[in-house]
Amino acid sequence: MAWWGTAVFAASLCYGGLGGAMDEGAVDLPAEVVGGPAVDVLDGYLSIMTVSMVFVVCFFAVVSVRGLRRDETSGRAVAVLTAATGRAAWTGTSLLVTAVSGVALVALVGLGTGLGAAASVGDGSLLPVLLGAALARAPEVLLTAGLAAALLGWAPRAFGAVWAVVVYGVCLRFFAPDLGWPDRLLATSPYNHVPRVPVEEPALVPTAVLTVLAVALAALGVWGFGRRDLDG
């Protein structure tokens, strides 16, 4: 976790630090990348960097839940579960640690991007804006962990499918605008519903819906893990 935190914060700080160059027009980004010709270049750049780094945290969530699968197949889980620890407690505690760690990493994304941008642009108000923009996307990380947990509980041999979901989300987010894909296709990705602050206005409903889905999937995963036979 410490390595993830250091890397995420450092990368976010660097990306945010490039905000001054964007604001001065030293770097010319395509309109599609920042969100359209009407979007302020600095806002568009900072929002897309925030989205990019949150995807990195989604990868962390998958790797973290994947650790439970490794413990199972290696036989370490059996040793733990033959003691007083129950399956629900073991998986639930591990998922809670993943969730808290994921939210903490998202906060580091916002903090790093905000500090870098505020310093390079000379606008301290960017720090709370970008911290809030990152935290608004935390449910995307939680949903990723929840989906991974559900697969772990009910279809462990298909666990790799969660990687496909994340990669699918990355492709739609970054390549669909250039390819002119329809909005209804973009809506099939769970990572395209939270507004891109500060380019778009914040919205509570998508954040709340993703959070509820994440909790439901995690609970489903814990239940499924408690019902099935262990591998290894």
PDB file of C-alpha atoms in Angstrom:
ATOM      1  CA  MET A   1       0.000   0.000   0.000  1.00  0.00           C
ATOM      2  CA  ALA A   2       2.852   2.404   0.825  1.00  0.00           C
ATOM      3  CA  TRP A   3       4.384   1.901  -2.621  1.00  0.00           C
ATOM      4  CA  TRP A   4       1.023   2.415  -4.303  1.00  0.00           C
ATOM      5  CA  GLY A   5       0.419   5.568  -2.274  1.00  0.00           C
ATOM      6  CA  THR A   6       3.837   7.012  -3.033  1.00  0.00           C
ATOM      7  CA  ALA A   7       3.571   6.272  -6.744  1.00  0.00           C
ATOM      8  CA  VAL A   8       0.018   7.588  -7.079  1.00  0.00           C
ATOM      9  CA  PHE A   9       0.758  10.801  -5.188  1.00  0.00           C
ATOM     10  CA  ALA A  10       4.013  11.451  -7.050  1.00  0.00           C
ATOM     11  CA  ALA A  11       2.448  10.874 -10.464  1.00  0.00           C
ATOM     12  CA  SER A  12      -0.568  13.036  -9.614  1.00  0.00           C
ATOM     13  CA  LEU A  13       1.693  15.807  -8.327  1.00  0.00           C
ATOM     14  CA  CYS A  14       3.657  15.752 -11.588  1.00  0.00           C
ATOM     15  CA  TYR A  15       0.526  15.773 -13.733  1.00  0.00           C
ATOM     16  CA  GLY A  16      -0.926  18.617 -11.714  1.00  0.00           C
ATOM     17  CA  GLY A  17       2.343  20.505 -12.004  1.00  0.00           C
ATOM     18  CA  LEU A  18       1.936  20.558 -15.776  1.00  0.00           C
ATOM     19  CA  GLY A  19      -1.233  22.580 -15.340  1.00  0.00           C
ATOM     20  CA  GLY A  20       0.704  25.830 -15.621  1.00  0.00           C
ATOM     21  CA  ALA A  21       1.956  24.895 -19.073  1.00  0.00           C
ATOM     22  CA  MET A  22      -1.581  24.020 -20.129  1.00  0.00           C
ATOM     23  CA  ASP A  23      -2.917  27.291 -18.760  1.00  0.00           C
ATOM     24  CA  GLU A  24      -0.310  29.270 -20.680  1.00  0.00           C
ATOM     25  CA  GLY A  25      -0.976  27.373 -23.899  1.00  0.00           C
ATOM     26  CA  ALA A  26       2.516  25.894 -24.044  1.00  0.00           C
ATOM     27  CA  VAL A  27       0.993  22.502 -24.831  1.00  0.00           C
ATOM     28  CA  ASP A  28      -1.719  22.106 -27.453  1.00  0.00           C
ATOM     29  CA  LEU A  29      -4.147  19.288 -26.697  1.00  0.00           C
ATOM     30  CA  PRO A  30      -6.829  18.079 -29.132  1.00  0.00           C
ATOM     31  CA  ALA A  31     -10.307  19.330 -28.260  1.00  0.00           C
ATOM     32  CA  GLU A  32     -11.595  15.752 -28.051  1.00  0.00           C
ATOM     33  CA  VAL A  33      -9.106  14.952 -25.294  1.00  0.00           C
ATOM     34  CA  VAL A  34     -10.153  17.774 -22.970  1.00  0.00           C
ATOM     35  CA  GLY A  35     -13.862  17.344 -23.611  1.00  0.00           C
ATOM     36  CA  GLY A  36     -14.696  19.527 -26.589  1.00  0.00           C
ATOM     37  CA  PRO A  37     -13.811  22.920 -28.094  1.00  0.00           C
ATOM     38  CA  ALA A  38     -15.915  24.818 -25.539  1.00  0.00           C
ATOM     39  CA  VAL A  39     -14.037  23.361 -22.562  1.00  0.00           C
ATOM     40  CA  ASP A  40     -11.293  25.350 -20.845  1.00  0.00           C
ATOM     41  CA  VAL A  41      -7.989  23.615 -21.631  1.00  0.00           C
ATOM     42  CA  LEU A  42      -6.738  23.701 -18.034  1.00  0.00           C
ATOM     43  CA  ASP A  43      -9.996  22.336 -16.613  1.00  0.00           C
ATOM     44  CA  GLY A  44     -10.157  19.666 -19.298  1.00  0.00           C
ATOM     45  CA  TYR A  45      -6.567  18.611 -18.739  1.00  0.00           C
ATOM     46  CA  LEU A  46      -6.910  18.397 -14.952  1.00  0.00           C
ATOM     47  CA  SER A  47     -10.152  16.448 -15.185  1.00  0.00           C
ATOM     48  CA  ILE A  48      -8.743  13.886 -17.617  1.00  0.00           C
ATOM     49  CA  MET A  49      -5.608  13.453 -15.481  1.00  0.00           C
ATOM     50  CA  THR A  50      -7.815  12.837 -12.453  1.00  0.00           C
ATOM     51  CA  VAL A  51      -9.814  10.250 -14.372  1.00  0.00           C
ATOM     52  CA  SER A  52      -6.602   8.585 -15.560  1.00  0.00           C
ATOM     53  CA  MET A  53      -5.160   8.276 -12.067  1.00  0.00           C
ATOM     54  CA  VAL A  54      -8.432   6.943 -10.653  1.00  0.00           C
ATOM     55  CA  PHE A  55      -8.230   4.174 -13.249  1.00  0.00           C
ATOM     56  CA  VAL A  56      -4.807   3.346 -11.806  1.00  0.00           C
ATOM     57  CA  VAL A  57      -6.448   3.017  -8.390  1.00  0.00           C
ATOM     58  CA  CYS A  58      -9.039   0.702  -9.961  1.00  0.00           C
ATOM     59  CA  PHE A  59      -6.143  -1.530 -10.989  1.00  0.00           C
ATOM     60  CA  PHE A  60      -5.018  -1.490  -7.357  1.00  0.00           C
ATOM     61  CA  ALA A  61      -8.482  -2.639  -6.270  1.00  0.00           C
ATOM     62  CA  VAL A  62      -8.355  -5.631  -8.609  1.00  0.00           C
ATOM     63  CA  VAL A  63      -4.840  -6.567  -7.492  1.00  0.00           C
ATOM     64  CA  SER A  64      -5.876  -6.286  -3.853  1.00  0.00           C
ATOM     65  CA  VAL A  65      -8.912  -8.558  -4.199  1.00  0.00           C
ATOM     66  CA  ARG A  66      -6.831 -10.888  -6.357  1.00  0.00           C
ATOM     67  CA  GLY A  67      -4.716 -11.444  -3.258  1.00  0.00           C
ATOM     68  CA  LEU A  68      -7.623 -13.347  -1.694  1.00  0.00           C
ATOM     69  CA  ARG A  69      -7.704 -15.655  -4.693  1.00  0.00           C
ATOM     70  CA  ARG A  70      -3.952 -16.249  -4.415  1.00  0.00           C
ATOM     71  CA  ASP A  71      -4.323 -17.074  -0.729  1.00  0.00           C
ATOM     72  CA  GLU A  72      -7.058 -19.542  -1.611  1.00  0.00           C
ATOM     73  CA  THR A  73      -5.234 -21.368  -4.385  1.00  0.00           C
ATOM     74  CA  SER A  74      -1.961 -21.487  -2.435  1.00  0.00           C
ATOM     75  CA  GLY A  75      -3.652 -23.062   0.572  1.00  0.00           C
ATOM     76  CA  ARG A  76      -2.985 -20.158   2.934  1.00  0.00           C
ATOM     77  CA  ALA A  77      -6.689 -19.424   3.195  1.00  0.00           C
ATOM     78  CA  VAL A  78      -7.385 -22.946   4.440  1.00  0.00           C
ATOM     79  CA  ALA A  79      -4.885 -22.489   7.250  1.00  0.00           C
ATOM     80  CA  VAL A  80      -6.577 -19.261   8.321  1.00  0.00           C
ATOM     81  CA  LEU A  81     -10.120 -20.548   7.971  1.00  0.00           C
ATOM     82  CA  THR A  82      -9.477 -23.739   9.928  1.00  0.00           C
ATOM     83  CA  ALA A  83      -8.812 -21.511  12.926  1.00  0.00           C
ATOM     84  CA  ALA A  84     -11.509 -19.457  14.603  1.00  0.00           C
ATOM     85  CA  THR A  85     -11.784 -17.050  11.674  1.00  0.00           C
ATOM     86  CA  GLY A  86     -14.931 -17.540   9.602  1.00  0.00           C
ATOM     87  CA  ARG A  87     -15.134 -17.072   5.852  1.00  0.00           C
ATOM     88  CA  ALA A  88     -17.367 -14.018   6.053  1.00  0.00           C
ATOM     89  CA  ALA A  89     -15.067 -12.329   8.556  1.00  0.00           C
ATOM     90  CA  TRP A  90     -11.973 -13.117   6.506  1.00  0.00           C
ATOM     91  CA  THR A  91     -13.298 -11.939   3.160  1.00  0.00           C
ATOM     92  CA  GLY A  92     -15.265  -9.053   4.638  1.00  0.00           C
ATOM     93  CA  THR A  93     -12.279  -7.682   6.532  1.00  0.00           C
ATOM     94  CA  SER A  94     -10.035  -7.987   3.490  1.00  0.00           C
ATOM     95  CA  LEU A  95     -12.563  -6.213   1.280  1.00  0.00           C
ATOM     96  CA  LEU A  96     -12.978  -3.459   3.863  1.00  0.00           C
ATOM     97  CA  VAL A  97      -9.211  -2.916   3.879  1.00  0.00           C
ATOM     98  CA  THR A  98      -9.265  -2.769   0.076  1.00  0.00           C
ATOM     99  CA  ALA A  99     -12.104  -0.237   0.119  1.00  0.00           C
ATOM    100  CA  VAL A 100     -10.473   2.032   2.699  1.00  0.00           C
ATOM    101  CA  SER A 101      -7.115   1.804   0.935  1.00  0.00           C
ATOM    102  CA  GLY A 102      -8.751   2.556  -2.413  1.00  0.00           C
ATOM    103  CA  VAL A 103     -10.497   5.666  -1.094  1.00  0.00           C
ATOM    104  CA  ALA A 104      -7.244   6.795   0.527  1.00  0.00           C
ATOM    105  CA  LEU A 105      -5.422   6.406  -2.788  1.00  0.00           C
ATOM    106  CA  VAL A 106      -8.141   8.379  -4.562  1.00  0.00           C
ATOM    107  CA  ALA A 107      -7.708  11.131  -1.976  1.00  0.00           C
ATOM    108  CA  LEU A 108      -3.970  11.131  -2.740  1.00  0.00           C
ATOM    109  CA  VAL A 109      -4.827  11.525  -6.428  1.00  0.00           C
ATOM    110  CA  GLY A 110      -6.862  14.635  -5.667  1.00  0.00           C
ATOM    111  CA  LEU A 111      -4.323  15.963  -3.190  1.00  0.00           C
ATOM    112  CA  GLY A 112      -1.377  15.460  -5.535  1.00  0.00           C
ATOM    113  CA  THR A 113      -3.123  16.869  -8.598  1.00  0.00           C
ATOM    114  CA  GLY A 114      -4.511  19.767  -6.586  1.00  0.00           C
ATOM    115  CA  LEU A 115      -1.199  20.708  -4.986  1.00  0.00           C
ATOM    116  CA  GLY A 116       0.667  20.460  -8.278  1.00  0.00           C
ATOM    117  CA  ALA A 117      -1.910  22.491 -10.176  1.00  0.00           C
ATOM    118  CA  ALA A 118      -2.279  25.104  -7.437  1.00  0.00           C
ATOM    119  CA  ALA A 119       1.486  25.621  -7.308  1.00  0.00           C
ATOM    120  CA  SER A 120       2.000  25.779 -11.069  1.00  0.00           C
ATOM    121  CA  VAL A 121      -0.993  27.971 -11.842  1.00  0.00           C
ATOM    122  CA  GLY A 122      -0.873  30.050  -8.670  1.00  0.00           C
ATOM    123  CA  ASP A 123      -4.498  29.347  -7.769  1.00  0.00           C
ATOM    124  CA  GLY A 124      -5.003  27.758  -4.350  1.00  0.00           C
ATOM    125  CA  SER A 125      -8.705  27.178  -5.001  1.00  0.00           C
ATOM    126  CA  LEU A 126      -7.785  24.320  -7.338  1.00  0.00           C
ATOM    127  CA  LEU A 127      -6.780  22.106  -4.397  1.00  0.00           C
ATOM    128  CA  PRO A 128     -10.261  21.624  -2.855  1.00  0.00           C
ATOM    129  CA  VAL A 129     -11.857  21.454  -6.307  1.00  0.00           C
ATOM    130  CA  LEU A 130      -9.584  18.660  -7.510  1.00  0.00           C
ATOM    131  CA  LEU A 131      -9.675  16.824  -4.196  1.00  0.00           C
ATOM    132  CA  GLY A 132     -13.465  16.799  -4.422  1.00  0.00           C
ATOM    133  CA  ALA A 133     -13.324  15.804  -8.093  1.00  0.00           C
ATOM    134  CA  ALA A 134     -11.179  12.792  -7.251  1.00  0.00           C
ATOM    135  CA  LEU A 135     -13.227  11.704  -4.230  1.00  0.00           C
ATOM    136  CA  ALA A 136     -16.397  11.894  -6.324  1.00  0.00           C
ATOM    137  CA  ARG A 137     -14.905   9.080  -8.419  1.00  0.00           C
ATOM    138  CA  ALA A 138     -14.103   6.871  -5.415  1.00  0.00           C
ATOM    139  CA  PRO A 139     -17.284   4.799  -6.011  1.00  0.00           C
ATOM    140  CA  GLU A 140     -15.764   3.687  -9.331  1.00  0.00           C
ATOM    141  CA  VAL A 141     -12.922   2.104  -7.371  1.00  0.00           C
ATOM    142  CA  LEU A 142     -15.374   0.587  -4.886  1.00  0.00           C
ATOM    143  CA  LEU A 143     -17.479  -0.811  -7.723  1.00  0.00           C
ATOM    144  CA  THR A 144     -14.387  -2.383  -9.270  1.00  0.00           C
ATOM    145  CA  ALA A 145     -13.533  -4.034  -5.954  1.00  0.00           C
ATOM    146  CA  GLY A 146     -17.145  -5.147  -5.543  1.00  0.00           C
ATOM    147  CA  LEU A 147     -17.229  -6.733  -8.984  1.00  0.00           C
ATOM    148  CA  ALA A 148     -13.936  -8.499  -8.260  1.00  0.00           C
ATOM    149  CA  ALA A 149     -15.386  -9.763  -4.973  1.00  0.00           C
ATOM    150  CA  ALA A 150     -18.530 -11.056  -6.686  1.00  0.00           C
ATOM    151  CA  LEU A 151     -16.443 -12.990  -9.206  1.00  0.00           C
ATOM    152  CA  LEU A 152     -14.249 -14.323  -6.408  1.00  0.00           C
ATOM    153  CA  GLY A 153     -17.311 -15.588  -4.585  1.00  0.00           C
ATOM    154  CA  TRP A 154     -19.297 -17.067  -7.458  1.00  0.00           C
ATOM    155  CA  ALA A 155     -16.982 -17.568 -10.449  1.00  0.00           C
ATOM    156  CA  PRO A 156     -13.386 -17.562  -9.203  1.00  0.00           C
ATOM    157  CA  ARG A 157     -12.034 -19.152 -12.369  1.00  0.00           C
ATOM    158  CA  ALA A 158     -13.467 -16.213 -14.319  1.00  0.00           C
ATOM    159  CA  PHE A 159     -11.859 -13.635 -12.027  1.00  0.00           C
ATOM    160  CA  GLY A 160      -9.869 -12.232 -14.935  1.00  0.00           C
ATOM    161  CA  ALA A 161     -13.092 -10.864 -16.407  1.00  0.00           C
ATOM    162  CA  VAL A 162     -12.857  -7.916 -14.027  1.00  0.00           C
ATOM    163  CA  TRP A 163      -9.714  -6.813 -15.866  1.00  0.00           C
ATOM    164  CA  ALA A 164     -11.721  -6.818 -19.091  1.00  0.00           C
ATOM    165  CA  VAL A 165     -14.318  -4.522 -17.516  1.00  0.00           C
ATOM    166  CA  VAL A 166     -11.679  -2.014 -16.422  1.00  0.00           C
ATOM    167  CA  VAL A 167      -9.860  -2.088 -19.771  1.00  0.00           C
ATOM    168  CA  TYR A 168     -13.213  -1.700 -21.534  1.00  0.00           C
ATOM    169  CA  GLY A 169     -13.861   1.379 -19.408  1.00  0.00           C
ATOM    170  CA  VAL A 170     -10.446   2.811 -20.246  1.00  0.00           C
ATOM    171  CA  CYS A 171     -10.989   2.282 -23.974  1.00  0.00           C
ATOM    172  CA  LEU A 172     -14.398   3.936 -23.956  1.00  0.00           C
ATOM    173  CA  ARG A 173     -13.205   6.856 -21.862  1.00  0.00           C
ATOM    174  CA  PHE A 174     -10.100   7.715 -23.865  1.00  0.00           C
ATOM    175  CA  PHE A 175     -10.694   6.430 -27.394  1.00  0.00           C
ATOM    176  CA  ALA A 176     -14.450   6.691 -27.955  1.00  0.00           C
ATOM    177  CA  PRO A 177     -14.499  10.510 -28.391  1.00  0.00           C
ATOM    178  CA  ASP A 178     -11.975  10.328 -31.239  1.00  0.00           C
ATOM    179  CA  LEU A 179     -13.864   7.474 -32.883  1.00  0.00           C
ATOM    180  CA  GLY A 180     -17.249   9.154 -32.601  1.00  0.00           C
ATOM    181  CA  TRP A 181     -18.935   6.266 -30.811  1.00  0.00           C
ATOM    182  CA  PRO A 182     -22.552   6.878 -29.726  1.00  0.00           C
ATOM    183  CA  ASP A 183     -23.467   7.954 -26.205  1.00  0.00           C
ATOM    184  CA  ARG A 184     -25.530   4.821 -25.612  1.00  0.00           C
ATOM    185  CA  LEU A 185     -22.366   2.752 -26.023  1.00  0.00           C
ATOM    186  CA  LEU A 186     -20.438   4.997 -23.650  1.00  0.00           C
ATOM    187  CA  ALA A 187     -23.192   4.506 -21.075  1.00  0.00           C
ATOM    188  CA  THR A 188     -22.431   0.775 -20.920  1.00  0.00           C
ATOM    189  CA  SER A 189     -19.247   1.521 -18.979  1.00  0.00           C
ATOM    190  CA  PRO A 190     -19.632   2.066 -15.214  1.00  0.00           C
ATOM    191  CA  TYR A 191     -16.785   4.579 -15.440  1.00  0.00           C
ATOM    192  CA  ASN A 192     -18.646   7.058 -17.646  1.00  0.00           C
ATOM    193  CA  HIS A 193     -21.414   8.196 -15.314  1.00  0.00           C
ATOM    194  CA  VAL A 194     -19.698  10.350 -12.685  1.00  0.00           C
ATOM    195  CA  PRO A 195     -19.273  13.914 -14.029  1.00  0.00           C
ATOM    196  CA  ARG A 196     -15.762  15.107 -14.875  1.00  0.00           C
ATOM    197  CA  VAL A 197     -15.328  17.942 -12.400  1.00  0.00           C
ATOM    198  CA  PRO A 198     -14.345  20.771 -12.990  1.00  0.00           C
ATOM    199  CA  VAL A 199     -15.428  20.418 -16.638  1.00  0.00           C
ATOM    200  CA  GLU A 200     -18.897  19.232 -15.623  1.00  0.00           C
ATOM    201  CA  GLU A 201     -21.102  19.998 -12.641  1.00  0.00           C
ATOM    202  CA  PRO A 202     -20.995  17.514  -9.743  1.00  0.00           C
ATOM    203  CA  ALA A 203     -23.921  15.085  -9.479  1.00  0.00           C
ATOM    204  CA  LEU A 204     -24.857  13.083  -6.407  1.00  0.00           C
ATOM    205  CA  VAL A 205     -27.050  10.438  -8.043  1.00  0.00           C
ATOM    206  CA  PRO A 206     -24.378   8.597 -10.095  1.00  0.00           C
ATOM    207  CA  THR A 207     -22.031   8.568  -7.104  1.00  0.00           C
ATOM    208  CA  ALA A 208     -24.743   7.191  -4.825  1.00  0.00           C
ATOM    209  CA  VAL A 209     -25.873   4.549  -7.319  1.00  0.00           C
ATOM    210  CA  LEU A 210     -22.328   3.281  -7.894  1.00  0.00           C
ATOM    211  CA  THR A 211     -21.743   3.126  -4.137  1.00  0.00           C
ATOM    212  CA  VAL A 212     -24.893   1.080  -3.563  1.00  0.00           C
ATOM    213  CA  LEU A 213     -23.970  -1.277  -6.400  1.00  0.00           C
ATOM    214  CA  ALA A 214     -20.455  -1.652  -4.993  1.00  0.00           C
ATOM    215  CA  VAL A 215     -21.750  -2.604  -1.546  1.00  0.00           C
ATOM    216  CA  ALA A 216     -24.279  -5.028  -3.044  1.00  0.00           C
ATOM    217  CA  LEU A 217     -21.645  -6.739  -5.197  1.00  0.00           C
ATOM    218  CA  ALA A 218     -19.233  -7.009  -2.274  1.00  0.00           C
ATOM    219  CA  ALA A 219     -21.938  -8.533  -0.070  1.00  0.00           C
ATOM    220  CA  LEU A 220     -22.828 -10.942  -2.865  1.00  0.00           C
ATOM    221  CA  GLY A 221     -19.189 -11.934  -3.133  1.00  0.00           C
ATOM    222  CA  VAL A 222     -18.838 -12.576   0.601  1.00  0.00           C
ATOM    223  CA  TRP A 223     -21.993 -14.696   0.535  1.00  0.00           C
ATOM    224  CA  GLY A 224     -20.839 -16.678  -2.480  1.00  0.00           C
ATOM    225  CA  PHE A 225     -17.396 -17.301  -1.012  1.00  0.00           C
ATOM    226  CA  GLY A 226     -19.021 -18.688   2.115  1.00  0.00           C
ATOM    227  CA  ARG A 227     -21.117 -21.154   0.110  1.00  0.00           C
ATOM    228  CA  ARG A 228     -18.667 -22.630  -2.375  1.00  0.00           C
ATOM    229  CA  ASP A 229     -15.826 -25.120  -2.047  1.00  0.00           C
ATOM    230  CA  LEU A 230     -12.330 -23.723  -1.736  1.00  0.00           C
ATOM    231  CA  ASP A 231      -9.670 -24.304  -4.381  1.00  0.00           C
ATOM    232  CA  GLY A 232      -6.255 -25.376  -3.183  1.00  0.00           C
TER     233      GLY A 232
END
